[in-house]
mmCIF file of C-alpha atoms in Angstrom:
data_model
loop_
_atom_site.group_PDB
_atom_site.id
_atom_site.type_symbol
_atom_site.label_atom_id
_atom_site.label_comp_id
_atom_site.label_asym_id
_atom_site.label_seq_id
_atom_site.Cartn_x
_atom_site.Cartn_y
_atom_site.Cartn_z
ATOM 1 C CA MET P 1 0.000 0.000 0.000
ATOM 2 C CA ARG P 2 2.888 2.352 0.752
ATOM 3 C CA GLN P 3 4.232 1.879 -2.801
ATOM 4 C CA VAL P 4 0.912 3.002 -4.278
ATOM 5 C CA GLN P 5 1.191 6.198 -2.228
ATOM 6 C CA HIS P 6 4.762 6.712 -3.432
ATOM 7 C CA GLY P 7 3.524 6.109 -6.979
ATOM 8 C CA ALA P 8 0.723 8.636 -6.482
ATOM 9 C CA ASP P 9 3.184 11.200 -5.127
ATOM 10 C CA LEU P 10 5.460 10.693 -8.148
ATOM 11 C CA THR P 11 2.499 10.866 -10.522
ATOM 12 C CA ASN P 12 1.419 14.165 -8.974
ATOM 13 C CA ALA P 13 4.964 15.513 -9.215
ATOM 14 C CA LEU P 14 5.194 14.486 -12.876
ATOM 15 C CA LYS P 15 1.939 16.224 -13.734
ATOM 16 C CA ASP P 16 2.486 19.356 -11.646
ATOM 17 C CA THR P 17 4.568 21.727 -13.713
ATOM 18 C CA ALA P 18 4.585 24.245 -10.851
ATOM 19 C CA ASN P 19 6.390 21.892 -8.446
ATOM 20 C CA ASP P 20 9.921 22.494 -7.255
ATOM 21 C CA LEU P 21 11.252 19.178 -8.574
ATOM 22 C CA SER P 22 13.189 19.158 -11.822
ATOM 23 C CA ASP P 23 13.524 16.159 -14.110
ATOM 24 C CA GLU P 24 16.955 15.617 -12.561
ATOM 25 C CA ASP P 25 15.294 15.442 -9.128
ATOM 26 C CA LEU P 26 12.497 13.150 -10.303
ATOM 27 C CA ARG P 27 14.605 10.711 -12.299
ATOM 28 C CA PRO P 28 16.275 8.912 -9.345
ATOM 29 C CA LEU P 29 12.939 8.767 -7.523
ATOM 30 C CA ILE P 30 11.272 7.128 -10.522
ATOM 31 C CA GLN P 31 14.220 4.771 -10.992
ATOM 32 C CA ALA P 32 14.047 3.729 -7.334
ATOM 33 C CA GLN P 33 10.309 3.070 -7.682
ATOM 34 C CA LEU P 34 10.888 0.991 -10.820
ATOM 35 C CA SER P 35 13.685 -1.034 -9.217
ATOM 36 C CA HIS P 36 11.386 -3.572 -7.529
ATOM 37 C CA SER P 37 8.104 -5.321 -8.186
ATOM 38 C CA ASP P 38 5.975 -3.516 -5.598
ATOM 39 C CA GLY P 39 7.366 -0.168 -6.707
ATOM 40 C CA ILE P 40 6.572 -0.850 -10.357
ATOM 41 C CA ARG P 41 3.042 -1.896 -9.457
ATOM 42 C CA GLY P 42 2.534 1.118 -7.195
ATOM 43 C CA LEU P 43 3.751 3.590 -9.785
ATOM 44 C CA MET P 44 1.806 1.998 -12.634
ATOM 45 C CA VAL P 45 -1.482 1.791 -10.742
ATOM 46 C CA ALA P 46 -1.203 5.442 -9.704
ATOM 47 C CA PHE P 47 0.046 6.717 -13.053
ATOM 48 C CA LEU P 48 -2.316 4.754 -15.286
ATOM 49 C CA THR P 49 -5.465 5.358 -13.246
ATOM 50 C CA ALA P 50 -4.901 8.993 -12.227
ATOM 51 C CA GLU P 51 -8.016 11.102 -12.545
ATOM 52 C CA ASP P 52 -7.040 14.075 -14.623
ATOM 53 C CA ASP P 53 -7.393 15.646 -18.015
ATOM 54 C CA ASP P 54 -8.796 13.865 -21.042
ATOM 55 C CA SER P 55 -6.665 10.818 -21.815
ATOM 56 C CA VAL P 56 -6.827 11.532 -25.547
ATOM 57 C CA ALA P 57 -4.077 14.074 -24.885
ATOM 58 C CA PHE P 58 -2.274 11.701 -22.500
ATOM 59 C CA ARG P 59 1.476 11.591 -22.789
ATOM 60 C CA ILE P 60 4.188 10.145 -20.636
ATOM 61 C CA PRO P 61 6.670 12.771 -19.427
ATOM 62 C CA ASN P 62 10.135 12.349 -20.938
ATOM 63 C CA VAL P 63 11.785 11.721 -17.577
ATOM 64 C CA MET P 64 9.451 8.785 -16.986
ATOM 65 C CA VAL P 65 9.942 7.442 -20.522
ATOM 66 C CA GLN P 66 13.698 7.483 -19.985
ATOM 67 C CA ALA P 67 13.411 5.704 -16.625
ATOM 68 C CA LEU P 68 11.054 3.069 -18.083
ATOM 69 C CA GLN P 69 13.373 2.449 -21.022
ATOM 70 C CA GLU P 70 16.427 2.125 -18.778
ATOM 71 C CA GLN P 71 14.582 -0.339 -16.547
ATOM 72 C CA ALA P 72 13.440 -2.360 -19.569
ATOM 73 C CA GLN P 73 17.026 -2.668 -20.734
ATOM 74 C CA SER P 74 18.664 -3.374 -17.389
ATOM 75 C CA SER P 75 16.039 -5.428 -15.567
ATOM 76 C CA PRO P 76 13.065 -6.343 -17.766
ATOM 77 C CA VAL P 77 11.792 -9.344 -15.781
ATOM 78 C CA GLU P 78 9.260 -7.418 -13.681
ATOM 79 C CA LEU P 79 8.511 -4.365 -15.810
ATOM 80 C CA ILE P 80 7.736 -5.853 -19.213
ATOM 81 C CA PRO P 81 5.215 -8.518 -18.109
ATOM 82 C CA LEU P 82 3.425 -5.960 -15.963
ATOM 83 C CA ALA P 83 3.359 -3.465 -18.828
ATOM 84 C CA PHE P 84 1.557 -6.016 -20.992
ATOM 85 C CA MET P 85 -0.848 -7.043 -18.253
ATOM 86 C CA ASN P 86 -1.686 -3.369 -17.731
ATOM 87 C CA VAL P 87 -3.122 -3.361 -21.252
ATOM 88 C CA ILE P 88 -4.606 -6.868 -21.260
ATOM 89 C CA MET P 89 -6.608 -6.764 -18.054
ATOM 90 C CA PRO P 90 -8.374 -3.403 -18.475
ATOM 91 C CA THR P 91 -9.131 -4.326 -22.077
ATOM 92 C CA ALA P 92 -10.895 -7.429 -20.833
ATOM 93 C CA MET P 93 -12.592 -5.608 -17.976
ATOM 94 C CA LYS P 94 -14.109 -2.954 -20.186
ATOM 95 C CA THR P 95 -16.063 -5.674 -21.966
ATOM 96 C CA MET P 96 -17.383 -6.999 -18.651
ATOM 97 C CA HIS P 97 -18.445 -3.749 -16.984
ATOM 98 C CA GLN P 98 -22.117 -2.899 -17.178
ATOM 99 C CA ASP P 99 -21.575 0.610 -15.867
ATOM 100 C CA ASP P 100 -20.476 3.075 -18.567
ATOM 101 C CA GLU P 101 -18.217 5.045 -16.207
ATOM 102 C CA LEU P 102 -16.332 1.859 -15.226
ATOM 103 C CA ARG P 103 -16.079 0.854 -18.875
ATOM 104 C CA GLN P 104 -14.601 4.248 -19.763
ATOM 105 C CA SER P 105 -12.185 4.059 -16.839
ATOM 106 C CA SER P 106 -10.924 0.642 -17.963
ATOM 107 C CA SER P 107 -10.588 1.887 -21.519
ATOM 108 C CA ARG P 108 -8.603 4.946 -20.363
ATOM 109 C CA THR P 109 -6.289 2.748 -18.284
ATOM 110 C CA ALA P 110 -5.680 0.396 -21.233
ATOM 111 C CA ARG P 111 -4.942 3.314 -23.599
ATOM 112 C CA ARG P 112 -2.471 4.793 -21.137
ATOM 113 C CA ALA P 113 -0.838 1.406 -20.585
ATOM 114 C CA PHE P 114 -0.476 1.012 -24.337
ATOM 115 C CA CYS P 115 1.475 4.293 -24.340
ATOM 116 C CA VAL P 116 3.848 2.693 -21.819
ATOM 117 C CA LEU P 117 4.274 -0.306 -24.145
ATOM 118 C CA GLN P 118 5.017 2.025 -27.046
ATOM 119 C CA ALA P 119 7.694 3.714 -24.916
ATOM 120 C CA LEU P 120 9.270 0.299 -24.240
ATOM 121 C CA ALA P 121 9.246 -0.773 -27.891
ATOM 122 C CA GLY P 122 12.666 -1.827 -29.097
ATOM 123 C CA LYS P 123 14.274 -1.597 -25.666
ATOM 124 C CA HIS P 124 14.356 -5.348 -24.971
ATOM 125 C CA PRO P 125 13.613 -8.393 -27.187
ATOM 126 C CA SER P 126 10.896 -9.617 -24.821
ATOM 127 C CA VAL P 127 8.768 -6.561 -25.656
ATOM 128 C CA GLU P 128 8.439 -7.580 -29.298
ATOM 129 C CA ASN P 129 8.165 -11.309 -28.420
ATOM 130 C CA ASN P 130 5.318 -10.667 -26.024
ATOM 131 C CA ALA P 131 3.605 -8.315 -28.460
ATOM 132 C CA LYS P 132 3.629 -11.128 -31.022
ATOM 133 C CA ALA P 133 2.250 -13.498 -28.414
ATOM 134 C CA VAL P 134 -0.602 -11.138 -27.604
ATOM 135 C CA GLN P 135 -1.408 -10.928 -31.308
ATOM 136 C CA VAL P 136 -1.655 -14.719 -31.446
ATOM 137 C CA VAL P 137 -4.046 -14.835 -28.509
ATOM 138 C CA ALA P 138 -6.103 -11.890 -29.719
ATOM 139 C CA SER P 139 -6.536 -13.425 -33.157
ATOM 140 C CA ASN P 140 -7.970 -16.580 -31.584
ATOM 141 C CA LYS P 141 -5.241 -18.929 -32.835
ATOM 142 C CA THR P 142 -5.117 -22.686 -32.325
ATOM 143 C CA VAL P 143 -4.201 -24.419 -29.074
ATOM 144 C CA ASP P 144 -0.777 -25.416 -30.451
ATOM 145 C CA GLU P 145 0.038 -21.788 -31.186
ATOM 146 C CA TYR P 146 -1.314 -20.768 -27.783
ATOM 147 C CA ASP P 147 0.806 -23.372 -25.969
ATOM 148 C CA ALA P 148 3.931 -22.028 -27.670
ATOM 149 C CA LEU P 149 3.426 -18.559 -26.173
ATOM 150 C CA PRO P 150 5.627 -17.216 -23.396
ATOM 151 C CA SER P 151 4.146 -18.229 -20.052
ATOM 152 C CA LEU P 152 3.513 -14.701 -18.805
ATOM 153 C CA ILE P 153 1.216 -13.930 -21.703
ATOM 154 C CA ARG P 154 -0.358 -17.388 -21.728
ATOM 155 C CA GLY P 155 -1.349 -17.016 -18.088
ATOM 156 C CA GLY P 156 -2.878 -13.581 -18.450
ATOM 157 C CA CYS P 157 -4.537 -14.217 -21.771
ATOM 158 C CA ARG P 158 -6.111 -17.526 -20.771
ATOM 159 C CA ILE P 159 -8.420 -15.469 -18.611
ATOM 160 C CA THR P 160 -9.134 -12.851 -21.219
ATOM 161 C CA GLN P 161 -8.961 -14.638 -24.566
ATOM 162 C CA GLU P 162 -12.656 -14.461 -25.369
ATOM 163 C CA PHE P 163 -12.674 -10.730 -24.690
ATOM 164 C CA MET P 164 -9.408 -10.060 -26.458
ATOM 165 C CA TYR P 165 -10.708 -11.424 -29.735
ATOM 166 C CA LEU P 166 -13.334 -8.704 -29.831
ATOM 167 C CA GLU P 167 -11.487 -5.828 -28.207
ATOM 168 C CA TRP P 168 -7.776 -6.112 -28.949
ATOM 169 C CA LYS P 169 -7.909 -4.618 -32.438
ATOM 170 C CA GLU P 170 -7.882 -1.259 -30.660
ATOM 171 C CA TYR P 171 -4.226 -1.844 -29.680
ATOM 172 C CA PRO P 172 -2.042 -2.571 -32.728
ATOM 173 C CA MET P 173 0.589 -4.857 -31.220
ATOM 174 C CA HIS P 174 2.311 -5.136 -34.585
ATOM 175 C CA ILE P 175 3.790 -1.671 -34.044
ATOM 176 C CA ILE P 176 5.467 -2.669 -30.770
ATOM 177 C CA GLY P 177 9.153 -3.284 -31.301
ATOM 178 C CA ARG P 178 9.372 -1.494 -34.642
ATOM 179 C CA ARG P 179 11.268 1.561 -33.488
#
């Protein structure tokens, strides 16, 4: 729970242009948050679900992009799977919600998470490999193709496969890794 609060504090600092923290001040704080599993989760949940301006204009601040890319290159094991799950799960949830506000919230979270994936494109081979795996699942491929997927995607997509077939076309995974 403490990591979510740290993530919320960082998110607020990133969005508040009137704060006293420069990018040079924020960078080590973001890197520290991204250096462990709970920190990554805390920052992502706060950053991706923050209530703020219209997400159509959503962009990831450069200092955060740089920290994400460095983490993807140096220690991708935690960050990259979570980045994919942050798109997969809200995409599935938006098809399940009956309430329009919840559906819009899930859609906003998935769009923002896709921006994170785009920032990670080309920074580690597992980004492109997992993007290809998501494409396989989303296109409703055969069991043999599904069984050949990396386990992190197989586990998350087993839950969401029926929803992904209908909803995933919104997120063009083929562009991930083409930078």
